[in-house]
Amino acid sequence: MRHARGTGDIHEIRHVIVIMEENRSYDSFFGTYPHADGIPRKHGRPTVCVPNGVGGCVRPFLDANGADDSGGPHGPLAGQRDVNGGRMDGFIRVSGGALIRRCLRNRHSSACAHLRRPNVMSYHDGGQIPNYWAYARSFVLQDHMFEPNWGWSLPAHLWLVSGWSARCTDPYRASTCTSNLGGPRDGPSATLRTRPHGPLFAWTDLTYLLHRYHVTWASYVERGAAPDCMTGPIDCYTRLKGASTPGFWNPLPNFTDVRQDHQQAASQERLSRFYAAAKRGTLPNVSWVTPDWADSNHPGASIAQGQAWVTKLVNAVMSGPDWKSSAIFLAWDDWGGFYDHVEPPVVDGQGYGLRVPALVISPYAKKGYIDHQTLSFDAYLKFIEDDFLHGQRIDPRTDGRPDPRPDVRENEPILGDLESDFDFARKPRRPVLLPLHPA
């Protein structure tokens, strides 16, 4: 779909690129960023102290060497226990259950020492992730971006492209789908055992509307897709370390409507094609970009390597002909068990989850702007729909493909509007090219 140039509004954006990294809370990456809603502090010292389950408490601390970068449990129940009714004090108890029991049995055990500085209470600053902070200074940092759901990666990635997470007993009948945030054994992909080649997801995703409105799109995946894990998500990540992209980070190939529209090739394009399209100026209207394990920022993977991967993507867009009409949305899919101090709003019983870092990078993005709106990944859907689909929503009442989703998340009253992060009346700004490996 093409827009006329010089519209002075949202239609200046003809290329939306969504880059999704993994498992970091807002406070763990931007908790000390100036003038944003970060870790509560007084005289430079955190004022919050989270109980460690053995009679003490732990304040957020700078992770100086990254020796332990394990994070914590991040399923739906873990998230609600971390929040603990708004007290935001369950993080150590949730992640350190076995250590707490060992320490209570023997106060001289190494478990007690670990509970004095548990990794879930650590954070990183601008000296450790300088490019992410540079993007915040040059463009837009969103300090109230919430994961759209309680829980782990697959529901978050389903929400990213469809505004819902569900399990369907019949992948060809949307009426059989019911809301589901569970893990691999009982969650949205649980039927993978009986349908190893899919499809799995019968409800409507955004590509159905993009295809109908002749809006070009592609999901670019680094190094292809690995087999989905059928045990727990943590075991799954451990086995995939150093391997290719987990399939649940890119669920689009398993949507029934993607297959019915014969869009499977677009749903799993090689990442090399993204770089080629950026160089030629032939990026699709909508792109989703998914890393492999090593570049994902997931606990256990190098933060510096993930930052370099993101920087390479952003530099590729900035260096190409499409930069002047692009908006890059960068976020992390869930909080990974790391501490965050802000209680999530309650939305339809399935979300929101905890805060995650999020940035907007565009020649029209306001410089150094901190967006305090309440946001979730639903805001990405809303922006794309407003830009390319005349405001059409993934709505079973109007989209021509009914499904039983409980609500239309893009219309949630508390959801902010990403359009406010842009100034379309100004001349597009020049690129800000960064080194892949800053000192």
Short mmCIF file of C-alpha atoms in Angstrom, two decimals:
data_model
loop_
_atom_site.label_atom_id
_atom_site.label_comp_id
_atom_site.label_asym_id
_atom_site.label_seq_id
_atom_site.Cartn_x
_atom_site.Cartn_y
_atom_site.Cartn_z
CA MET A 1 0.00 0.00 0.00
CA ARG A 2 1.41 3.40 -0.93
CA HIS A 3 0.79 6.74 0.74
CA ALA A 4 1.35 10.10 -0.87
CA ARG A 5 4.53 11.81 0.26
CA GLY A 6 4.35 14.94 2.36
CA THR A 7 1.12 14.08 4.15
CA GLY A 8 2.24 15.68 7.42
CA ASP A 9 0.60 12.92 9.43
CA ILE A 10 0.95 9.25 10.37
CA HIS A 11 1.02 8.34 6.67
CA GLU A 12 4.55 9.74 6.44
CA ILE A 13 5.43 6.31 7.83
CA ARG A 14 5.40 3.80 4.99
CA HIS A 15 7.60 1.20 6.70
CA VAL A 16 7.04 -0.11 10.23
CA ILE A 17 9.77 -2.37 11.61
CA VAL A 18 9.14 -4.18 14.90
CA ILE A 19 12.25 -5.66 16.52
CA MET A 20 11.54 -7.91 19.49
CA GLU A 21 14.31 -8.85 21.92
CA GLU A 22 13.89 -11.06 25.00
CA ASN A 23 13.31 -11.07 28.73
CA ARG A 24 14.26 -7.79 30.37
CA SER A 25 12.23 -5.59 32.67
CA TYR A 26 12.17 -1.84 32.22
CA ASP A 27 14.03 -1.23 35.49
CA SER A 28 16.73 -3.77 34.56
CA PHE A 29 17.73 -1.73 31.47
CA PHE A 30 16.49 1.83 32.03
CA GLY A 31 15.88 1.98 35.78
CA THR A 32 18.48 4.74 36.20
CA TYR A 33 17.74 6.64 32.98
CA PRO A 34 17.37 10.36 33.84
CA HIS A 35 13.88 11.87 34.22
CA ALA A 36 12.03 8.61 33.46
CA ASP A 37 9.94 6.47 35.81
CA GLY A 38 12.82 4.34 37.03
CA ILE A 39 13.94 2.73 40.29
CA PRO A 40 12.83 4.97 43.20
CA ARG A 41 15.95 6.64 44.58
CA LYS A 42 16.98 9.26 47.10
CA HIS A 43 20.44 10.82 47.02
CA GLY A 44 21.40 8.28 44.37
CA ARG A 45 20.46 5.25 46.47
CA PRO A 46 17.46 3.00 45.79
CA THR A 47 14.73 3.47 48.38
CA VAL A 48 13.06 0.13 47.62
CA CYS A 49 14.20 -3.07 49.30
CA VAL A 50 12.66 -6.40 48.30
CA PRO A 51 12.36 -9.18 50.93
CA ASN A 52 14.70 -12.09 50.24
CA GLY A 53 12.69 -14.71 52.14
CA VAL A 54 15.27 -15.26 54.91
CA GLY A 55 14.74 -12.16 57.00
CA GLY A 56 16.59 -9.62 54.90
CA CYS A 57 15.87 -7.47 51.87
CA VAL A 58 17.79 -6.49 48.76
CA ARG A 59 17.95 -3.14 47.00
CA PRO A 60 18.36 -2.98 43.21
CA PHE A 61 22.07 -3.00 42.35
CA LEU A 62 24.25 -2.41 39.30
CA ASP A 63 25.33 -5.67 37.69
CA ALA A 64 28.99 -4.76 37.34
CA ASN A 65 30.37 -7.92 35.76
CA GLY A 66 27.41 -9.95 34.52
CA ALA A 67 28.76 -13.15 36.03
CA ASP A 68 25.21 -14.25 36.93
CA ASP A 69 22.60 -13.32 34.37
CA SER A 70 20.03 -15.99 35.06
CA GLY A 71 16.86 -13.96 35.57
CA GLY A 72 13.92 -15.78 37.10
CA PRO A 73 10.67 -17.63 36.41
CA HIS A 74 8.38 -15.74 34.05
CA GLY A 75 5.23 -17.75 33.61
CA PRO A 76 1.77 -16.27 34.31
CA LEU A 77 1.73 -17.31 37.97
CA ALA A 78 5.29 -16.11 38.53
CA GLY A 79 4.37 -12.69 37.20
CA GLN A 80 1.40 -12.34 39.52
CA ARG A 81 3.48 -13.50 42.47
CA ASP A 82 6.22 -11.00 41.58
CA VAL A 83 3.61 -8.21 41.59
CA ASN A 84 2.06 -9.60 44.80
CA GLY A 85 -1.09 -7.51 44.81
CA GLY A 86 0.74 -4.33 43.83
CA ARG A 87 3.46 -4.59 46.49
CA MET A 88 6.04 -5.48 43.80
CA ASP A 89 8.02 -7.50 46.31
CA GLY A 90 7.81 -11.14 45.22
CA PHE A 91 10.75 -11.30 42.82
CA ILE A 92 13.32 -12.93 45.10
CA ARG A 93 10.85 -15.31 46.73
CA VAL A 94 9.65 -16.48 43.31
CA SER A 95 13.12 -16.95 41.81
CA GLY A 96 14.89 -18.23 44.90
CA GLY A 97 12.52 -20.81 46.38
CA ALA A 98 15.06 -23.63 46.60
CA LEU A 99 17.81 -21.30 47.81
CA ILE A 100 15.54 -19.90 50.50
CA ARG A 101 14.78 -23.38 51.79
CA ARG A 102 18.48 -24.29 51.83
CA CYS A 103 19.41 -21.08 53.63
CA LEU A 104 16.71 -21.56 56.25
CA ARG A 105 18.07 -25.04 56.94
CA ASN A 106 21.69 -23.85 57.12
CA ARG A 107 22.45 -20.17 57.65
CA HIS A 108 26.07 -20.74 56.61
CA SER A 109 25.25 -22.22 53.21
CA SER A 110 26.25 -20.58 49.94
CA ALA A 111 22.54 -20.14 49.24
CA CYS A 112 22.40 -17.40 51.87
CA ALA A 113 25.20 -15.49 50.16
CA HIS A 114 23.38 -15.75 46.82
CA LEU A 115 20.20 -14.37 48.37
CA ARG A 116 22.07 -11.25 49.43
CA ARG A 117 22.62 -10.31 45.75
CA PRO A 118 20.14 -12.29 43.63
CA ASN A 119 20.42 -11.61 39.92
CA VAL A 120 16.75 -10.64 39.56
CA MET A 121 17.48 -7.46 41.53
CA SER A 122 20.33 -6.36 39.24
CA TYR A 123 20.19 -3.66 36.60
CA HIS A 124 22.36 -2.27 33.80
CA ASP A 125 23.16 1.36 33.07
CA GLY A 126 24.16 3.48 30.12
CA GLY A 127 27.79 2.53 30.42
CA GLN A 128 26.90 -1.13 29.84
CA ILE A 129 24.23 -0.71 27.17
CA PRO A 130 25.33 2.60 25.59
CA ASN A 131 23.60 2.16 22.25
CA TYR A 132 20.19 1.51 23.80
CA TRP A 133 20.60 4.62 25.92
CA ALA A 134 21.84 6.58 22.88
CA TYR A 135 18.64 5.67 21.03
CA ALA A 136 16.66 6.91 24.04
CA ARG A 137 18.53 10.24 24.00
CA SER A 138 18.17 10.69 20.25
CA PHE A 139 14.64 9.37 19.81
CA VAL A 140 11.83 8.13 22.14
CA LEU A 141 11.94 6.04 25.31
CA GLN A 142 8.63 4.59 26.52
CA ASP A 143 8.67 4.09 30.29
CA HIS A 144 5.20 2.55 30.62
CA MET A 145 5.29 -0.18 28.01
CA PHE A 146 3.77 -3.30 29.57
CA GLU A 147 3.92 -6.83 28.27
CA PRO A 148 0.37 -7.39 26.96
CA ASN A 149 -0.09 -10.58 28.96
CA TRP A 150 0.91 -12.34 32.14
CA GLY A 151 3.66 -14.75 31.32
CA TRP A 152 6.26 -16.02 28.96
CA SER A 153 7.37 -15.58 25.36
CA LEU A 154 4.81 -17.42 23.23
CA PRO A 155 1.74 -15.52 24.49
CA ALA A 156 3.65 -12.25 24.16
CA HIS A 157 4.63 -12.99 20.56
CA LEU A 158 1.09 -14.12 19.76
CA TRP A 159 -0.19 -10.83 21.12
CA LEU A 160 2.39 -8.95 19.09
CA VAL A 161 0.87 -10.16 15.81
CA SER A 162 -2.75 -10.89 16.74
CA GLY A 163 -3.85 -9.15 19.94
CA TRP A 164 -4.71 -12.43 21.69
CA SER A 165 -3.25 -15.68 23.02
CA ALA A 166 -5.44 -18.78 22.88
CA ARG A 167 -5.51 -22.54 22.51
CA CYS A 168 -7.63 -24.05 19.76
CA THR A 169 -8.84 -27.63 19.83
CA ASP A 170 -9.51 -27.44 16.08
CA PRO A 171 -7.06 -25.22 14.16
CA TYR A 172 -9.59 -24.74 11.35
CA ARG A 173 -12.43 -23.53 13.58
CA ALA A 174 -11.88 -20.27 15.42
CA SER A 175 -14.91 -21.04 17.59
CA THR A 176 -12.83 -23.72 19.37
CA CYS A 177 -10.25 -21.19 20.61
CA THR A 178 -10.20 -20.09 24.26
CA SER A 179 -7.88 -17.67 26.03
CA ASN A 180 -4.69 -19.34 27.20
CA LEU A 181 -1.39 -18.08 28.64
CA GLY A 182 0.05 -21.44 29.72
CA GLY A 183 3.41 -23.01 29.01
CA PRO A 184 4.32 -25.55 26.33
CA ARG A 185 2.46 -28.42 27.99
CA ASP A 186 -0.91 -26.74 28.42
CA GLY A 187 -0.61 -23.44 26.56
CA PRO A 188 -1.36 -22.17 23.06
CA SER A 189 1.08 -24.59 21.38
CA ALA A 190 0.09 -27.66 23.41
CA THR A 191 -1.54 -29.27 20.36
CA LEU A 192 1.88 -29.33 18.68
CA ARG A 193 2.23 -32.93 19.86
CA THR A 194 -0.71 -34.02 17.73
CA ARG A 195 -0.07 -31.51 14.92
CA PRO A 196 3.73 -31.24 14.66
CA HIS A 197 3.46 -29.43 11.33
CA GLY A 198 0.57 -27.18 12.37
CA PRO A 199 -1.35 -25.05 11.88
CA LEU A 200 -2.14 -24.36 15.54
CA PHE A 201 -3.77 -20.93 15.79
CA ALA A 202 -7.22 -20.55 14.26
CA TRP A 203 -8.02 -17.00 15.35
CA THR A 204 -7.25 -13.95 13.21
CA ASP A 205 -3.85 -12.28 13.14
CA LEU A 206 -2.94 -8.91 11.67
CA THR A 207 -1.58 -10.38 8.44
CA TYR A 208 -5.11 -11.41 7.43
CA LEU A 209 -6.06 -7.74 7.22
CA LEU A 210 -2.73 -6.70 5.71
CA HIS A 211 -3.21 -9.26 2.95
CA ARG A 212 -6.78 -8.15 2.33
CA TYR A 213 -5.78 -4.48 2.08
CA HIS A 214 -2.75 -5.30 -0.14
CA VAL A 215 -0.30 -4.10 2.51
CA THR A 216 3.09 -5.77 2.11
CA TRP A 217 4.58 -7.54 5.10
CA ALA A 218 7.27 -10.01 6.12
CA SER A 219 8.52 -11.70 9.26
CA TYR A 220 12.31 -11.92 9.12
CA VAL A 221 13.81 -14.66 11.26
CA GLU A 222 17.48 -15.15 12.04
CA ARG A 223 18.79 -18.60 11.08
CA GLY A 224 15.40 -20.21 10.57
CA ALA A 225 13.17 -21.86 13.17
CA ALA A 226 14.12 -24.54 15.69
CA PRO A 227 11.71 -27.25 16.85
CA ASP A 228 9.41 -26.01 19.59
CA CYS A 229 10.19 -27.45 23.00
CA MET A 230 7.60 -29.64 24.64
CA THR A 231 8.86 -29.40 28.24
CA GLY A 232 9.14 -26.23 30.29
CA PRO A 233 10.24 -22.91 28.79
CA ILE A 234 13.41 -22.68 30.91
CA ASP A 235 14.54 -26.18 29.89
CA CYS A 236 13.69 -25.21 26.34
CA TYR A 237 15.87 -22.09 26.40
CA THR A 238 18.75 -24.03 27.90
CA ARG A 239 18.66 -26.59 25.14
CA LEU A 240 18.42 -23.90 22.46
CA LYS A 241 21.39 -21.91 23.74
CA GLY A 242 23.64 -21.22 20.79
CA ALA A 243 21.16 -22.76 18.36
CA SER A 244 18.68 -21.18 16.00
CA THR A 245 15.52 -19.19 16.66
CA PRO A 246 12.90 -20.89 18.85
CA GLY A 247 9.71 -21.33 16.87
CA PHE A 248 7.60 -19.72 19.56
CA TRP A 249 9.40 -16.41 18.97
CA ASN A 250 7.86 -16.35 15.49
CA PRO A 251 4.41 -17.98 15.65
CA LEU A 252 3.12 -16.55 12.35
CA PRO A 253 3.78 -19.71 10.26
CA ASN A 254 1.37 -21.60 12.52
CA PHE A 255 -1.59 -19.25 12.02
CA THR A 256 -4.27 -20.87 9.90
CA ASP A 257 -5.08 -17.67 8.03
CA VAL A 258 -1.42 -17.24 7.03
CA ARG A 259 -1.56 -20.66 5.36
CA GLN A 260 -4.94 -20.05 3.79
CA ASP A 261 -3.61 -16.81 2.30
CA HIS A 262 -0.53 -18.68 1.00
CA GLN A 263 1.75 -16.34 2.94
CA GLN A 264 4.00 -18.91 4.62
CA ALA A 265 7.06 -17.68 2.76
CA ALA A 266 6.50 -14.14 4.06
CA SER A 267 6.02 -15.50 7.58
CA GLN A 268 9.58 -16.85 7.81
CA GLU A 269 11.86 -14.87 5.55
CA ARG A 270 15.63 -15.17 5.95
CA LEU A 271 17.18 -12.25 7.80
CA SER A 272 19.58 -11.67 4.91
CA ARG A 273 16.60 -10.54 2.87
CA PHE A 274 15.86 -7.80 5.39
CA TYR A 275 19.32 -6.34 4.92
CA ALA A 276 19.00 -6.61 1.14
CA ALA A 277 15.60 -4.88 1.17
CA ALA A 278 16.87 -2.12 3.47
CA LYS A 279 19.80 -1.49 1.13
CA ARG A 280 17.64 -1.43 -2.00
CA GLY A 281 14.83 0.61 -0.47
CA THR A 282 12.29 -2.18 -0.90
CA LEU A 283 11.31 -2.87 2.70
CA PRO A 284 7.72 -4.09 3.06
CA ASN A 285 5.18 -1.86 4.75
CA VAL A 286 5.32 -3.99 7.91
CA SER A 287 8.27 -6.06 9.14
CA TRP A 288 8.73 -8.16 12.23
CA VAL A 289 12.36 -9.07 12.99
CA THR A 290 13.27 -11.93 15.34
CA PRO A 291 16.76 -12.83 16.61
CA ASP A 292 18.31 -16.20 17.26
CA TRP A 293 19.25 -17.15 20.80
CA ALA A 294 22.70 -15.56 20.80
CA ASP A 295 21.41 -12.14 19.67
CA SER A 296 18.25 -12.08 21.78
CA ASN A 297 19.41 -10.43 25.05
CA HIS A 298 17.77 -13.39 26.80
CA PRO A 299 19.44 -14.21 30.15
CA GLY A 300 22.37 -16.44 29.32
CA ALA A 301 23.04 -14.69 26.01
CA SER A 302 25.46 -11.78 25.73
CA ILE A 303 23.83 -8.39 26.24
CA ALA A 304 26.59 -6.74 24.19
CA GLN A 305 26.06 -9.16 21.31
CA GLY A 306 22.31 -8.58 21.31
CA GLN A 307 22.86 -4.82 21.36
CA ALA A 308 25.25 -5.14 18.39
CA TRP A 309 22.66 -7.15 16.46
CA VAL A 310 19.97 -4.53 17.08
CA THR A 311 22.38 -1.74 16.12
CA LYS A 312 23.21 -3.49 12.85
CA LEU A 313 19.51 -3.69 12.00
CA VAL A 314 18.89 -0.05 12.84
CA ASN A 315 22.00 1.09 10.94
CA ALA A 316 20.82 -0.88 7.90
CA VAL A 317 17.48 0.96 7.87
CA MET A 318 19.12 4.32 8.53
CA SER A 319 21.62 3.81 5.70
CA GLY A 320 18.98 2.87 3.13
CA PRO A 321 16.50 4.83 1.01
CA ASP A 322 13.54 3.88 3.26
CA TRP A 323 14.86 5.62 6.40
CA LYS A 324 12.91 8.84 5.72
CA SER A 325 9.62 6.93 5.81
CA SER A 326 10.34 4.38 8.56
CA ALA A 327 9.40 3.82 12.18
CA ILE A 328 11.35 1.23 14.18
CA PHE A 329 9.68 -0.11 17.30
CA LEU A 330 12.15 -1.92 19.58
CA ALA A 331 10.96 -3.82 22.66
CA TRP A 332 11.65 -6.85 24.86
CA ASP A 333 8.96 -9.51 24.98
CA ASP A 334 8.67 -10.09 28.74
CA TRP A 335 10.33 -9.13 32.00
CA GLY A 336 12.33 -12.35 32.40
CA GLY A 337 11.81 -12.42 36.17
CA PHE A 338 13.80 -9.20 36.71
CA TYR A 339 12.66 -6.60 39.23
CA ASP A 340 10.40 -3.76 38.21
CA HIS A 341 8.74 -1.34 40.61
CA VAL A 342 5.58 -0.37 38.68
CA GLU A 343 2.35 -2.29 39.20
CA PRO A 344 0.78 -3.27 35.85
CA PRO A 345 -2.77 -2.09 35.06
CA VAL A 346 -5.44 -4.79 35.01
CA VAL A 347 -6.84 -5.53 31.55
CA ASP A 348 -9.39 -8.32 30.88
CA GLY A 349 -7.80 -10.78 33.31
CA GLN A 350 -4.97 -11.69 30.91
CA GLY A 351 -2.79 -8.63 31.31
CA TYR A 352 -1.12 -6.37 31.40
CA GLY A 353 2.09 -8.05 32.44
CA LEU A 354 5.13 -6.29 33.84
CA ARG A 355 6.93 -3.36 32.22
CA VAL A 356 9.47 -3.95 29.49
CA PRO A 357 11.92 -1.57 27.78
CA ALA A 358 10.67 0.00 24.57
CA LEU A 359 12.03 2.56 22.10
CA VAL A 360 10.77 4.36 18.99
CA ILE A 361 13.42 5.16 16.37
CA SER A 362 12.36 7.24 13.37
CA PRO A 363 13.30 10.40 11.49
CA TYR A 364 10.00 11.81 12.77
CA ALA A 365 10.41 10.63 16.39
CA LYS A 366 10.61 13.41 18.95
CA LYS A 367 14.20 13.84 20.10
CA GLY A 368 14.93 12.73 23.65
CA TYR A 369 11.22 12.35 24.39
CA ILE A 370 10.04 10.14 27.25
CA ASP A 371 6.59 8.75 26.58
CA HIS A 372 4.71 8.21 29.86
CA GLN A 373 1.54 6.83 28.23
CA THR A 374 0.25 3.42 29.28
CA LEU A 375 1.20 1.15 26.40
CA SER A 376 1.43 -2.51 25.45
CA PHE A 377 2.21 -4.35 22.22
CA ASP A 378 -1.43 -3.73 21.29
CA ALA A 379 -0.28 -0.18 20.51
CA TYR A 380 1.87 -1.52 17.65
CA LEU A 381 -1.19 -3.18 16.12
CA LYS A 382 -3.16 0.03 16.55
CA PHE A 383 -0.47 2.14 14.88
CA ILE A 384 -0.20 -0.21 11.89
CA GLU A 385 -3.98 -0.37 11.56
CA ASP A 386 -4.29 3.42 11.68
CA ASP A 387 -1.47 3.90 9.20
CA PHE A 388 -2.28 1.24 6.60
CA LEU A 389 -5.81 -0.10 7.26
CA HIS A 390 -7.90 3.07 7.68
CA GLY A 391 -8.31 2.24 11.38
CA GLN A 392 -9.74 -1.25 10.80
CA ARG A 393 -9.16 -3.38 13.93
CA ILE A 394 -8.71 -7.10 14.40
CA ASP A 395 -12.32 -7.16 15.50
CA PRO A 396 -14.53 -10.23 15.04
CA ARG A 397 -17.55 -7.96 14.49
CA THR A 398 -16.04 -6.09 11.55
CA ASP A 399 -12.98 -7.84 10.12
CA GLY A 400 -14.82 -10.54 8.17
CA ARG A 401 -13.26 -13.44 10.06
CA PRO A 402 -15.02 -13.90 13.42
CA ASP A 403 -13.24 -15.40 16.40
CA PRO A 404 -14.20 -15.57 20.10
CA ARG A 405 -11.57 -13.19 21.50
CA PRO A 406 -12.89 -11.56 24.69
CA ASP A 407 -12.19 -7.98 23.59
CA VAL A 408 -10.45 -5.82 21.02
CA ARG A 409 -7.27 -4.80 22.76
CA GLU A 410 -6.48 -1.95 20.38
CA ASN A 411 -9.65 -0.22 21.68
CA GLU A 412 -8.74 -0.57 25.37
CA PRO A 413 -9.49 2.87 26.91
CA ILE A 414 -6.22 3.07 28.86
CA LEU A 415 -4.05 2.25 25.83
CA GLY A 416 -1.99 5.19 24.64
CA ASP A 417 -1.44 6.24 21.04
CA LEU A 418 2.04 5.86 19.53
CA GLU A 419 1.31 8.69 17.11
CA SER A 420 2.09 11.11 19.95
CA ASP A 421 5.74 9.98 19.83
CA PHE A 422 6.16 11.61 16.41
CA ASP A 423 6.32 15.13 15.05
CA PHE A 424 5.24 14.82 11.44
CA ALA A 425 5.25 18.55 10.85
CA ARG A 426 9.04 18.70 11.07
CA LYS A 427 11.60 17.82 8.43
CA PRO A 428 12.75 14.20 8.81
CA ARG A 429 15.91 13.94 10.91
CA ARG A 430 19.22 12.54 9.79
CA PRO A 431 20.32 9.02 10.78
CA VAL A 432 22.19 8.39 14.01
CA LEU A 433 24.59 5.62 13.03
CA LEU A 434 26.21 3.90 16.02
CA PRO A 435 29.19 1.53 16.31
CA LEU A 436 28.26 -2.10 16.73
CA HIS A 437 30.76 -2.51 19.56
CA PRO A 438 31.05 0.79 21.46
CA ALA A 439 33.87 1.18 23.95
#
